[in-house]
Amino acid sequence: MMSHRLFIGIRPPLEVREMLIDTMEALDGARWQDDEQLHLTLRFIGEVERPVADDLAAALADIAWPSFALTLEGVSHFEHRGVATAIWARVLPTPELNGLRAKIERASDLVGLGRESRRFTPHITIARLARRAGPLLPWLARYAGLRAAWQADGFTLFESHLLASGAHYDAAVCYPLRG
């Protein structure tokens, strides 16, 4: 049986993605994300068999949630054992965002995937960093004032394909937010 590597996310609109792409410079050792990779992950699912993927898609279709505003504000990075591994744009948490995530967690739990145990840090990854990436602080300082806002009008179940050139994402199902 074929498995599918899935996650649920929100794609920012073109103007926000273009603003993020404009930051992608002057940092040695950064593997910049492509436009198609820019998203806010709401829930990473991982590898599942087709029946579970179908059940999840159906459970997500039952989510009713109004559209809501999202705000990007500043940049930061993730570290592992003191080494920076990724840089990202911060998405401000809101009750609406957390409410949608709770509904997605409930849907995931209903189809047997359990609930996410990791703390949610809303962000859009801009780059993955090589172990010997260039100095990070000047880049972080340069884009500290990064800011954008948009209306989230839907979320998407994505399928992720891991390739030698990096991850490629396909939108499997798009779910509208109404209201």
Coordinates of C-alpha atoms in Angstrom, one line a residue:
M1 CA 0.0 0.0 0.0
M2 CA 1.3 3.4 -0.9
S3 CA 2.0 5.9 1.9
H4 CA 1.7 9.7 1.8
R5 CA 3.8 12.3 3.7
L6 CA 1.3 14.9 4.7
F7 CA 1.0 18.2 6.6
I8 CA -1.7 20.9 7.0
G9 CA -0.8 24.5 6.4
I10 CA -1.8 28.0 5.2
R11 CA -0.2 29.6 2.2
P12 CA 0.3 33.3 2.4
P13 CA -0.8 35.4 -0.5
L14 CA 1.6 36.2 -3.4
E15 CA 2.5 39.7 -2.0
V16 CA 3.6 38.2 1.3
R17 CA 5.6 35.5 -0.4
E18 CA 7.3 38.0 -2.6
M19 CA 8.3 40.0 0.5
L20 CA 9.8 36.9 2.1
I21 CA 11.6 36.1 -1.2
D22 CA 13.1 39.6 -1.1
T23 CA 14.9 38.7 2.2
M24 CA 16.7 35.7 0.7
E25 CA 20.2 37.2 0.3
A26 CA 23.5 37.8 2.0
L27 CA 23.7 34.7 4.2
D28 CA 26.3 32.1 3.3
G29 CA 25.2 28.5 3.9
A30 CA 21.4 29.2 3.6
R31 CA 19.3 27.0 1.5
W32 CA 16.5 29.4 0.7
Q33 CA 12.9 28.1 0.3
D34 CA 11.3 28.3 -3.1
D35 CA 8.0 30.2 -3.5
E36 CA 6.0 27.0 -3.5
Q37 CA 7.6 26.0 -0.1
L38 CA 6.5 29.1 1.8
H39 CA 3.7 28.2 4.2
L40 CA 2.6 28.3 7.8
T41 CA 2.4 24.7 9.1
L42 CA -0.6 24.1 11.3
R43 CA 0.0 20.4 11.8
F44 CA 2.7 18.0 10.5
I45 CA 1.1 14.5 9.9
G46 CA 4.0 12.5 8.5
E47 CA 3.7 9.2 6.6
V48 CA 0.3 7.6 6.5
E49 CA -1.4 5.0 4.3
R50 CA -4.0 6.0 1.8
P51 CA -7.1 5.0 3.9
V52 CA -5.9 7.2 6.8
A53 CA -5.1 10.1 4.3
D54 CA -8.7 9.8 2.9
D55 CA -10.2 9.8 6.4
L56 CA -8.2 12.8 7.4
A57 CA -9.2 14.7 4.3
A58 CA -12.9 13.9 5.1
A59 CA -12.5 15.0 8.7
L60 CA -10.8 18.3 7.7
A61 CA -13.7 19.0 5.3
D62 CA -16.1 19.0 8.3
I63 CA -14.2 21.9 10.0
A64 CA -16.2 25.1 10.0
W65 CA -14.2 28.2 10.9
P66 CA -14.3 31.8 9.9
S67 CA -11.5 33.5 7.9
F68 CA -9.2 35.6 10.1
A69 CA -6.3 38.0 10.0
L70 CA -2.7 36.8 10.3
T71 CA 0.3 39.1 10.9
L72 CA 3.9 38.4 10.1
E73 CA 6.2 40.3 12.5
G74 CA 10.0 39.9 12.6
V75 CA 12.4 37.0 12.0
S76 CA 14.1 34.5 14.2
H77 CA 15.8 31.1 14.0
F78 CA 15.7 27.6 15.3
E79 CA 18.7 26.0 16.9
H80 CA 19.7 22.4 17.6
R81 CA 22.5 21.9 20.2
G82 CA 23.6 25.5 19.9
V83 CA 23.8 25.5 16.1
A84 CA 21.3 27.5 14.0
T85 CA 19.3 25.1 11.7
A86 CA 16.7 27.4 10.1
I87 CA 15.6 31.0 9.8
W88 CA 11.9 32.0 9.8
A89 CA 9.4 34.8 9.8
R90 CA 7.3 35.0 13.0
V91 CA 3.5 34.7 12.6
L92 CA 1.8 36.3 15.6
P93 CA -0.4 33.8 17.5
T94 CA -4.1 34.7 17.8
P95 CA -7.2 33.1 19.3
E96 CA -8.5 32.5 15.8
L97 CA -5.3 30.7 14.7
N98 CA -5.2 28.7 17.9
G99 CA -8.9 27.8 17.5
L100 CA -8.4 26.5 14.0
R101 CA -5.4 24.5 15.1
A102 CA -7.5 23.0 17.9
K103 CA -10.1 21.9 15.4
I104 CA -7.4 20.4 13.2
E105 CA -5.9 18.5 16.2
R106 CA -9.4 17.2 17.0
A107 CA -9.9 16.0 13.4
S108 CA -6.4 14.3 13.4
D109 CA -7.2 12.6 16.7
L110 CA -10.6 11.4 15.4
V111 CA -8.8 9.5 12.5
G112 CA -6.3 7.9 14.9
L113 CA -3.3 10.2 14.4
G114 CA -3.3 11.4 18.0
R115 CA -2.6 15.0 19.1
E116 CA 0.6 17.0 18.4
S117 CA 2.9 17.0 21.5
R118 CA 5.3 19.6 20.3
R119 CA 4.7 23.3 21.2
F120 CA 3.3 25.3 18.3
T121 CA 5.5 28.2 17.2
P122 CA 3.7 29.9 14.3
H123 CA 6.2 30.7 11.6
I124 CA 7.1 30.5 7.9
T125 CA 10.4 28.9 7.2
I126 CA 12.6 31.1 5.0
A127 CA 15.8 29.0 4.8
R128 CA 17.4 25.8 6.1
L129 CA 21.0 26.5 7.3
A130 CA 24.1 24.5 6.7
R131 CA 26.2 23.7 9.8
R132 CA 28.7 26.3 8.8
A133 CA 26.2 29.1 7.8
G134 CA 27.6 32.6 7.7
P135 CA 27.0 35.1 10.5
L136 CA 23.3 35.1 11.4
L137 CA 23.0 38.2 13.5
P138 CA 23.5 40.8 10.7
W139 CA 20.7 39.0 8.7
L140 CA 18.4 38.8 11.7
A141 CA 19.0 42.5 12.5
R142 CA 18.4 43.6 8.9
Y143 CA 15.0 41.9 8.7
A144 CA 13.9 42.5 12.4
G145 CA 11.3 45.0 11.2
L146 CA 9.7 42.6 8.7
R147 CA 5.9 43.0 8.8
A148 CA 2.9 42.0 6.8
A149 CA -0.7 41.2 7.3
W150 CA -3.2 39.2 5.4
Q151 CA -6.6 37.5 5.7
A152 CA -6.4 33.7 6.0
D153 CA -9.3 32.5 3.8
G154 CA -8.4 28.8 3.8
F155 CA -6.1 26.0 4.8
T156 CA -4.6 23.1 2.8
L157 CA -3.8 19.4 3.2
F158 CA -0.4 19.2 1.5
E159 CA 1.5 16.1 0.3
S160 CA 5.3 16.4 0.7
H161 CA 7.7 14.7 -1.6
L162 CA 11.4 14.5 -0.5
L163 CA 13.7 14.9 -3.4
A164 CA 17.5 15.3 -3.7
S165 CA 16.9 18.9 -4.6
G166 CA 14.7 19.5 -1.4
A167 CA 11.1 19.0 -0.5
H168 CA 8.4 19.5 -3.1
Y169 CA 4.8 20.2 -1.9
D170 CA 1.6 19.5 -3.7
A171 CA -1.8 20.8 -2.5
A172 CA -3.9 17.7 -2.1
V173 CA -7.1 19.4 -0.8
C174 CA -7.9 23.1 -0.1
Y175 CA -10.5 23.9 2.5
P176 CA -12.1 27.4 2.6
L177 CA -12.6 29.4 5.7
R178 CA -15.9 31.3 5.8
G179 CA -17.2 34.2 7.7

